[in-house]
mmCIF file of C-alpha atoms in Angstrom:
data_model
loop_
_atom_site.group_PDB
_atom_site.id
_atom_site.type_symbol
_atom_site.label_atom_id
_atom_site.label_comp_id
_atom_site.label_asym_id
_atom_site.label_seq_id
_atom_site.Cartn_x
_atom_site.Cartn_y
_atom_site.Cartn_z
ATOM 1 C CA MET J 1 18.778 -15.262 -6.043
ATOM 2 C CA HIS J 2 14.857 -14.967 -6.695
ATOM 3 C CA GLU J 3 13.289 -15.323 -10.075
ATOM 4 C CA ARG J 4 12.038 -11.737 -11.220
ATOM 5 C CA THR J 5 10.177 -10.025 -14.044
ATOM 6 C CA PHE J 6 11.036 -6.678 -14.421
ATOM 7 C CA TYR J 7 9.311 -3.608 -15.832
ATOM 8 C CA THR J 8 10.389 -2.005 -19.222
ATOM 9 C CA ARG J 9 11.288 1.529 -19.652
ATOM 10 C CA ASP J 10 7.720 2.475 -21.384
ATOM 11 C CA GLN J 11 5.931 0.526 -18.145
ATOM 12 C CA VAL J 12 8.057 2.587 -15.802
ATOM 13 C CA GLU J 13 6.696 5.850 -17.614
ATOM 14 C CA LEU J 14 3.165 4.542 -17.861
ATOM 15 C CA ILE J 15 3.623 3.867 -14.064
ATOM 16 C CA THR J 16 5.163 7.287 -12.984
ATOM 17 C CA ASP J 17 3.056 9.632 -15.407
ATOM 18 C CA ALA J 18 -0.101 7.710 -13.739
ATOM 19 C CA TYR J 19 1.396 9.207 -10.004
ATOM 20 C CA LYS J 20 1.621 12.744 -11.577
ATOM 21 C CA HIS J 21 -1.796 12.488 -13.213
ATOM 22 C CA ILE J 22 -3.337 11.054 -9.724
ATOM 23 C CA VAL J 23 -1.564 13.034 -7.458
ATOM 24 C CA GLY J 24 -0.719 16.093 -8.891
ATOM 25 C CA PRO J 25 2.295 18.217 -7.667
ATOM 26 C CA ILE J 26 4.161 16.547 -4.761
ATOM 27 C CA SER J 27 3.417 18.874 -1.840
ATOM 28 C CA SER J 28 5.689 19.674 1.043
ATOM 29 C CA GLU J 29 3.012 17.598 3.533
ATOM 30 C CA LEU J 30 3.470 14.305 0.845
ATOM 31 C CA ARG J 31 7.070 14.975 0.964
ATOM 32 C CA GLU J 32 7.336 14.663 4.365
ATOM 33 C CA TYR J 33 4.718 11.870 4.874
ATOM 34 C CA TRP J 34 6.717 9.848 2.038
ATOM 35 C CA ASP J 35 9.927 11.024 3.668
ATOM 36 C CA LEU J 36 11.329 11.621 0.207
ATOM 37 C CA ASP J 37 14.289 13.494 1.748
ATOM 38 C CA ARG J 38 15.439 10.436 3.734
ATOM 39 C CA ASN J 39 14.914 11.903 7.219
ATOM 40 C CA ARG J 40 13.672 8.999 8.870
ATOM 41 C CA ASP J 41 15.273 5.569 9.703
ATOM 42 C CA TRP J 42 13.409 3.231 7.213
ATOM 43 C CA GLY J 43 12.024 5.703 4.971
ATOM 44 C CA CYS J 44 13.602 4.367 2.121
ATOM 45 C CA LEU J 45 10.580 2.481 0.192
ATOM 46 C CA THR J 46 9.346 5.405 -1.775
ATOM 47 C CA THR J 47 10.567 7.131 -4.602
ATOM 48 C CA ASP J 48 10.238 10.978 -5.846
ATOM 49 C CA TYR J 49 8.696 9.748 -9.149
ATOM 50 C CA GLU J 50 8.527 13.483 -10.130
ATOM 51 C CA ARG J 51 12.580 13.461 -10.402
ATOM 52 C CA ALA J 52 13.425 9.666 -11.112
ATOM 53 C CA THR J 53 14.839 8.684 -14.033
ATOM 54 C CA PHE J 54 14.714 4.876 -15.459
ATOM 55 C CA GLU J 55 18.538 4.760 -15.242
ATOM 56 C CA GLN J 56 18.244 5.306 -11.494
ATOM 57 C CA TYR J 57 15.993 2.818 -11.255
ATOM 58 C CA GLU J 58 17.983 0.394 -13.084
ATOM 59 C CA GLU J 59 21.027 1.148 -11.129
ATOM 60 C CA ALA J 60 19.258 0.623 -7.575
ATOM 61 C CA SER J 61 18.165 -2.698 -8.788
ATOM 62 C CA ARG J 62 21.357 -3.788 -9.781
ATOM 63 C CA ARG J 63 22.642 -2.720 -6.717
ATOM 64 C CA ALA J 64 19.834 -4.408 -4.842
ATOM 65 C CA ILE J 65 20.153 -7.708 -6.518
ATOM 66 C CA GLU J 66 23.943 -7.742 -5.451
ATOM 67 C CA VAL J 67 23.318 -7.082 -2.092
ATOM 68 C CA GLU J 68 20.872 -9.960 -2.211
ATOM 69 C CA ALA J 69 23.210 -12.482 -3.478
ATOM 70 C CA SER J 70 26.174 -11.240 -1.393
ATOM 71 C CA ILE J 71 25.239 -10.324 1.942
ATOM 72 C CA ALA J 72 23.265 -12.719 4.247
ATOM 73 C CA ASP J 73 23.149 -11.265 7.418
ATOM 74 C CA PRO J 74 19.688 -9.724 7.541
ATOM 75 C CA VAL J 75 20.694 -6.415 9.310
ATOM 76 C CA GLU J 76 24.131 -5.914 7.345
ATOM 77 C CA ARG J 77 21.678 -6.420 4.323
ATOM 78 C CA GLY J 78 19.171 -4.038 5.541
ATOM 79 C CA HIS J 79 21.895 -1.188 6.183
ATOM 80 C CA ALA J 80 22.902 -2.013 2.416
ATOM 81 C CA LEU J 81 19.966 -1.419 0.873
ATOM 82 C CA ARG J 82 19.345 1.700 2.637
ATOM 83 C CA GLU J 83 22.499 3.003 1.714
ATOM 84 C CA ILE J 84 21.613 2.077 -1.990
ATOM 85 C CA THR J 85 18.568 4.448 -1.737
ATOM 86 C CA ARG J 86 21.055 7.401 -0.631
ATOM 87 C CA ALA J 87 23.634 6.733 -3.052
ATOM 88 C CA THR J 88 21.076 6.552 -6.069
ATOM 89 C CA GLY J 89 18.373 8.729 -5.324
ATOM 90 C CA VAL J 90 15.653 6.488 -5.436
ATOM 91 C CA GLY J 91 13.491 4.121 -3.270
ATOM 92 C CA LEU J 92 13.204 0.338 -3.332
ATOM 93 C CA SER J 93 9.832 1.156 -5.305
ATOM 94 C CA LEU J 94 9.027 3.116 -8.352
ATOM 95 C CA GLY J 95 6.723 5.366 -6.262
ATOM 96 C CA VAL J 96 5.067 4.598 -2.875
ATOM 97 C CA CYS J 97 5.403 0.726 -2.659
ATOM 98 C CA PRO J 98 5.437 -2.182 -5.125
ATOM 99 C CA TRP J 99 1.818 -3.041 -4.543
ATOM 100 C CA THR J 100 0.847 0.459 -5.496
ATOM 101 C CA ASP J 101 3.096 0.327 -8.174
ATOM 102 C CA HIS J 102 1.764 -2.940 -9.922
ATOM 103 C CA GLY J 103 -2.014 -1.771 -8.695
ATOM 104 C CA LEU J 104 -1.558 1.314 -11.046
ATOM 105 C CA PHE J 105 0.314 -0.698 -13.900
ATOM 106 C CA GLN J 106 -2.704 -2.953 -13.840
ATOM 107 C CA THR J 107 -5.603 -0.842 -13.721
ATOM 108 C CA TYR J 108 -4.788 2.858 -14.764
ATOM 109 C CA GLU J 109 -4.712 3.317 -18.507
ATOM 110 C CA GLN J 110 -8.460 1.654 -19.024
ATOM 111 C CA ASN J 111 -9.773 3.615 -16.011
ATOM 112 C CA LYS J 112 -7.790 7.332 -15.945
ATOM 113 C CA GLY J 113 -10.799 8.655 -17.678
ATOM 114 C CA LYS J 114 -13.372 7.708 -15.194
ATOM 115 C CA GLY J 115 -12.840 10.279 -12.848
ATOM 116 C CA ARG J 116 -12.818 7.943 -9.767
ATOM 117 C CA LEU J 117 -10.755 5.410 -7.862
ATOM 118 C CA THR J 118 -10.505 3.473 -4.980
ATOM 119 C CA ILE J 119 -7.821 3.447 -2.189
ATOM 120 C CA VAL J 120 -7.194 0.144 -0.333
ATOM 121 C CA LEU J 121 -5.330 1.169 3.010
ATOM 122 C CA GLY J 122 -3.184 -1.308 4.414
ATOM 123 C CA HIS J 123 -1.066 -0.982 7.863
ATOM 124 C CA ASP J 124 2.639 -1.075 6.872
ATOM 125 C CA TRP J 125 4.980 -2.682 4.612
ATOM 126 C CA TYR J 126 7.355 -5.425 5.345
ATOM 127 C CA PRO J 127 10.731 -5.014 7.314
ATOM 128 C CA ILE J 128 13.069 -4.209 4.685
ATOM 129 C CA VAL J 129 14.734 -7.680 5.479
ATOM 130 C CA PRO J 130 11.945 -9.485 7.579
ATOM 131 C CA ARG J 131 13.180 -11.992 10.094
ATOM 132 C CA ARG J 132 12.286 -15.544 8.231
ATOM 133 C CA ASP J 133 13.912 -18.900 8.136
ATOM 134 C CA LYS J 134 17.410 -18.897 6.387
ATOM 135 C CA LYS J 135 16.595 -21.319 3.909
ATOM 136 C CA LYS J 136 13.511 -19.337 2.646
ATOM 137 C CA PRO J 137 14.552 -15.790 2.773
ATOM 138 C CA HIS J 138 11.931 -13.282 1.703
ATOM 139 C CA PRO J 139 12.877 -11.413 -1.673
ATOM 140 C CA VAL J 140 14.769 -8.258 -1.545
ATOM 141 C CA ASP J 141 12.507 -5.125 -2.836
ATOM 142 C CA VAL J 142 13.891 -4.273 -6.152
ATOM 143 C CA PRO J 143 12.396 -0.970 -7.626
ATOM 144 C CA LEU J 144 12.045 -2.537 -11.361
ATOM 145 C CA SER J 145 10.679 -6.109 -9.920
ATOM 146 C CA ARG J 146 7.027 -6.472 -10.687
ATOM 147 C CA PHE J 147 4.624 -7.999 -8.082
ATOM 148 C CA GLU J 148 1.696 -9.417 -8.464
ATOM 149 C CA GLY J 149 0.309 -7.091 -6.150
ATOM 150 C CA LEU J 150 -3.284 -7.114 -4.471
ATOM 151 C CA ARG J 151 -5.021 -8.979 -7.560
ATOM 152 C CA GLY J 152 -2.541 -12.176 -7.027
ATOM 153 C CA LEU J 153 -3.091 -12.206 -3.232
ATOM 154 C CA THR J 154 -5.249 -15.402 -3.314
ATOM 155 C CA LYS J 155 -5.705 -15.569 0.308
ATOM 156 C CA TYR J 156 -7.135 -12.356 0.648
ATOM 157 C CA ILE J 157 -9.598 -12.551 -2.081
ATOM 158 C CA ASN J 158 -10.838 -16.004 -0.696
ATOM 159 C CA VAL J 159 -11.805 -14.456 2.298
ATOM 160 C CA GLY J 160 -13.696 -11.779 0.468
ATOM 161 C CA ALA J 161 -11.691 -9.105 1.445
ATOM 162 C CA VAL J 162 -11.075 -7.504 -2.483
ATOM 163 C CA PRO J 163 -13.782 -6.042 -4.522
ATOM 164 C CA SER J 164 -14.917 -7.446 -7.592
ATOM 165 C CA THR J 165 -14.022 -4.164 -9.636
ATOM 166 C CA ILE J 166 -10.675 -4.456 -8.427
ATOM 167 C CA LEU J 167 -10.115 -7.962 -9.419
ATOM 168 C CA ASP J 168 -11.396 -7.834 -12.940
ATOM 169 C CA GLY J 169 -9.560 -4.102 -13.516
ATOM 170 C CA SER J 170 -12.492 -1.938 -14.112
ATOM 171 C CA GLU J 171 -11.437 0.210 -10.813
ATOM 172 C CA LEU J 172 -8.725 2.363 -10.698
ATOM 173 C CA LEU J 173 -6.804 1.200 -7.570
ATOM 174 C CA LEU J 174 -4.674 3.104 -5.210
ATOM 175 C CA PHE J 175 -2.883 0.728 -2.827
ATOM 176 C CA LEU J 176 -1.343 2.541 0.049
ATOM 177 C CA ASN J 177 0.003 1.615 3.755
ATOM 178 C CA PHE J 178 -0.934 4.075 6.129
ATOM 179 C CA GLN J 179 2.491 3.665 7.391
ATOM 180 C CA PRO J 180 4.732 4.205 4.189
ATOM 181 C CA ASP J 181 8.091 3.098 5.754
ATOM 182 C CA PHE J 182 9.851 -0.061 5.950
ATOM 183 C CA ARG J 183 9.961 -1.872 9.088
ATOM 184 C CA PRO J 184 13.665 -2.292 10.398
ATOM 185 C CA PRO J 185 15.590 -5.292 9.333
ATOM 186 C CA ASN J 186 15.373 -8.454 11.226
ATOM 187 C CA THR J 187 12.049 -7.890 12.652
ATOM 188 C CA PRO J 188 8.724 -10.001 12.183
ATOM 189 C CA SER J 189 6.418 -8.847 9.445
ATOM 190 C CA THR J 190 3.588 -8.746 11.804
ATOM 191 C CA GLY J 191 2.791 -7.624 15.018
ATOM 192 C CA ARG J 192 3.310 -4.241 16.999
ATOM 193 C CA PHE J 193 2.391 -1.578 14.741
ATOM 194 C CA GLU J 194 4.281 1.686 15.176
ATOM 195 C CA PRO J 195 3.902 4.236 12.615
ATOM 196 C CA TYR J 196 5.325 7.624 12.813
ATOM 197 C CA ASP J 197 3.510 10.536 14.569
ATOM 198 C CA ARG J 198 2.162 12.305 11.526
ATOM 199 C CA CYS J 199 0.854 9.477 9.584
ATOM 200 C CA ALA J 200 -2.838 10.777 9.883
ATOM 201 C CA GLU J 201 -2.021 14.108 8.743
ATOM 202 C CA GLY J 202 -0.092 12.678 5.769
ATOM 203 C CA PHE J 203 -2.498 10.000 4.639
ATOM 204 C CA SER J 204 -5.379 13.255 4.721
ATOM 205 C CA ALA J 205 -2.952 15.136 2.590
ATOM 206 C CA LEU J 206 -3.029 12.523 0.172
ATOM 207 C CA VAL J 207 -6.900 12.312 -0.203
ATOM 208 C CA GLU J 208 -7.019 15.755 -0.369
ATOM 209 C CA ALA J 209 -4.512 16.027 -3.139
ATOM 210 C CA VAL J 210 -5.896 12.897 -5.068
ATOM 211 C CA SER J 211 -9.693 14.242 -4.543
ATOM 212 C CA ARG J 212 -8.822 17.220 -6.873
ATOM 213 C CA GLN J 213 -9.187 15.310 -10.108
ATOM 214 C CA PHE J 214 -10.913 11.912 -8.883
ATOM 215 C CA LYS J 215 -13.993 10.950 -6.836
ATOM 216 C CA VAL J 216 -12.485 8.967 -4.076
ATOM 217 C CA GLN J 217 -13.326 6.052 -1.396
ATOM 218 C CA VAL J 218 -11.301 4.123 0.962
ATOM 219 C CA ILE J 219 -11.392 0.814 2.163
ATOM 220 C CA SER J 220 -8.714 -0.028 5.032
ATOM 221 C CA TRP J 221 -7.810 -3.164 6.550
ATOM 222 C CA GLY J 222 -7.051 -3.945 10.338
ATOM 223 C CA GLY J 223 -7.995 -2.612 13.795
ATOM 224 C CA ASP J 224 -4.994 -0.720 14.151
ATOM 225 C CA VAL J 225 -5.385 1.690 11.175
ATOM 226 C CA TRP J 226 -9.281 2.360 12.123
ATOM 227 C CA LYS J 227 -8.427 3.218 15.109
ATOM 228 C CA LEU J 228 -5.990 5.850 14.066
ATOM 229 C CA ILE J 229 -8.392 7.181 11.612
ATOM 230 C CA GLY J 230 -11.194 7.084 13.682
ATOM 231 C CA LYS J 231 -9.424 9.233 16.553
ATOM 232 C CA GLN J 232 -7.884 11.274 14.267
ATOM 233 C CA MET J 233 -10.078 12.131 11.092
ATOM 234 C CA LEU J 234 -13.390 11.041 11.918
ATOM 235 C CA GLY J 235 -13.728 12.683 15.360
ATOM 236 C CA VAL J 236 -14.504 9.722 17.250
ATOM 237 C CA ARG J 237 -12.621 9.512 20.845
ATOM 238 C CA THR J 238 -12.592 6.151 21.516
ATOM 239 C CA PRO J 239 -13.709 4.254 18.196
ATOM 240 C CA PRO J 240 -14.883 0.290 18.900
ATOM 241 C CA GLY J 241 -12.995 -2.264 17.485
ATOM 242 C CA VAL J 242 -13.759 -2.698 13.932
ATOM 243 C CA CYS J 243 -15.787 -5.955 14.362
ATOM 244 C CA VAL J 244 -17.673 -4.637 17.197
ATOM 245 C CA ARG J 245 -18.670 -1.715 14.916
ATOM 246 C CA THR J 246 -19.822 -4.100 12.226
ATOM 247 C CA ARG J 247 -21.702 -6.325 14.282
ATOM 248 C CA GLN J 248 -24.347 -3.575 15.002
ATOM 249 C CA ILE J 249 -27.366 -3.937 12.810
ATOM 250 C CA MET J 250 -27.201 -0.120 12.148
ATOM 251 C CA ASN J 251 -23.572 -0.300 10.686
ATOM 252 C CA PHE J 252 -23.495 -3.596 8.772
ATOM 253 C CA GLY J 253 -22.556 -3.113 5.190
ATOM 254 C CA ARG J 254 -22.652 0.774 5.447
ATOM 255 C CA PRO J 255 -19.575 2.952 4.431
ATOM 256 C CA LEU J 256 -18.697 5.917 6.685
ATOM 257 C CA GLU J 257 -17.907 9.238 6.012
ATOM 258 C CA LEU J 258 -14.270 10.194 6.342
ATOM 259 C CA GLN J 259 -13.345 13.697 6.751
ATOM 260 C CA CYS J 260 -9.613 14.371 5.372
ATOM 261 C CA GLY J 261 -9.093 18.217 5.504
ATOM 262 C CA GLN J 262 -11.668 20.039 3.423
ATOM 263 C CA VAL J 263 -12.826 16.632 1.651
ATOM 264 C CA VAL J 264 -15.173 14.030 2.952
ATOM 265 C CA VAL J 265 -15.085 10.770 1.175
ATOM 266 C CA PRO J 266 -16.927 7.545 1.544
ATOM 267 C CA TYR J 267 -14.758 4.808 3.848
ATOM 268 C CA LEU J 268 -15.528 1.058 4.723
ATOM 269 C CA PRO J 269 -13.078 -0.312 7.698
ATOM 270 C CA LEU J 270 -12.781 -3.824 7.865
ATOM 271 C CA ALA J 271 -10.693 -6.403 9.880
ATOM 272 C CA HIS J 272 -7.424 -7.221 8.219
ATOM 273 C CA PRO J 273 -8.038 -10.301 5.736
ATOM 274 C CA CYS J 274 -5.065 -12.323 7.193
ATOM 275 C CA ASP J 275 -6.967 -12.842 10.047
ATOM 276 C CA LYS J 276 -9.783 -15.284 9.497
ATOM 277 C CA ARG J 277 -10.947 -15.346 12.929
ATOM 278 C CA ASN J 278 -11.863 -11.711 12.798
ATOM 279 C CA PHE J 279 -12.580 -11.553 8.721
ATOM 280 C CA ASN J 280 -15.203 -14.709 9.195
ATOM 281 C CA ALA J 281 -18.189 -15.274 6.564
ATOM 282 C CA ASP J 282 -20.184 -12.709 8.635
ATOM 283 C CA HIS J 283 -17.541 -10.236 8.204
ATOM 284 C CA ALA J 284 -17.036 -11.026 4.489
ATOM 285 C CA GLU J 285 -20.867 -10.341 3.891
ATOM 286 C CA HIS J 286 -20.355 -6.873 5.862
ATOM 287 C CA ALA J 287 -17.404 -6.076 3.123
ATOM 288 C CA HIS J 288 -19.881 -7.441 0.190
ATOM 289 C CA GLU J 289 -22.719 -5.350 0.941
ATOM 290 C CA GLY J 290 -20.297 -2.506 1.424
ATOM 291 C CA PHE J 291 -18.431 -2.813 -1.609
ATOM 292 C CA LEU J 292 -21.873 -3.005 -3.357
ATOM 293 C CA LYS J 293 -22.946 0.278 -1.940
ATOM 294 C CA MET J 294 -19.589 1.772 -3.087
ATOM 295 C CA GLY J 295 -20.018 0.898 -6.781
ATOM 296 C CA LEU J 296 -17.416 -1.841 -6.584
ATOM 297 C CA GLY J 297 -19.441 -4.921 -7.299
ATOM 298 C CA GLY J 298 -19.414 -6.804 -4.254
ATOM 299 C CA ARG J 299 -16.869 -9.210 -2.932
ATOM 300 C CA GLY J 300 -14.551 -10.322 -5.973
ATOM 301 C CA GLN J 301 -14.462 -14.415 -6.673
ATOM 302 C CA PRO J 302 -11.417 -16.484 -6.433
ATOM 303 C CA ALA J 303 -10.060 -17.864 -9.763
ATOM 304 C CA LYS J 304 -11.334 -21.594 -10.608
ATOM 305 C CA GLY J 305 -9.000 -23.802 -8.770
ATOM 306 C CA SER J 306 -7.815 -21.570 -6.096
ATOM 307 C CA PRO J 307 -7.431 -23.224 -2.777
#
């Protein structure tokens, strides 16, 4: 069993109210994108936070912990967790994913009136049960469990992938994944990336919705996401690799303009910080300059004593 800290009822209300304020009413496009009606095989991470109750989150959390304690086989465990989401009416997070929940928990209250937010966009979440050493299984996602989230991810902070204002809590953070679903159970957490075929439209609809009340800017991690966005939103027929693009002098440290429907927002595509071969010192300097131009205070500094 894994040790966990749980959100209280008041904290859940803060987070779900944050979603409602930032996104506004959930449109049909967003409902499909987040698979709130459970039409896709592993679209069971997200929750319809407009309708969910604390009691539903509590019940799903209790059942998920029971599954973690009683079912060892990863595929069987994955199917049992999916069934919990169908039976209780909530996914395995309070809203979009655990990092989104915690990012709002840490940054919403003090920044909600500033009228701006930054989206940090990854590629996808873990498999619902990752393929791992049986002696060190990955903890099961539990709706009420508090993850450290992006601000606790030391290895990404150390390479320079997280802006300073995100770390100090002075910027409203909306962490998202381009593909909002789980990967299937007993599959690797990295490797081949296969988003469902309307992720670009769904993400575009989300940016449009958030832009109604906030000045939005986007930072993405990873070449796969950049290529999909480049083709489908920037109108670039064959986008160069994200590292190739940033090595060009005219692009170094410069955000692009990302068109999402009727909205155009600043956009800084970066290599994924898990790969130091691509997210090297030069790329970190590019990110730093881009963060400065976006008003994010440059790259955040790791806490003293961090490796």
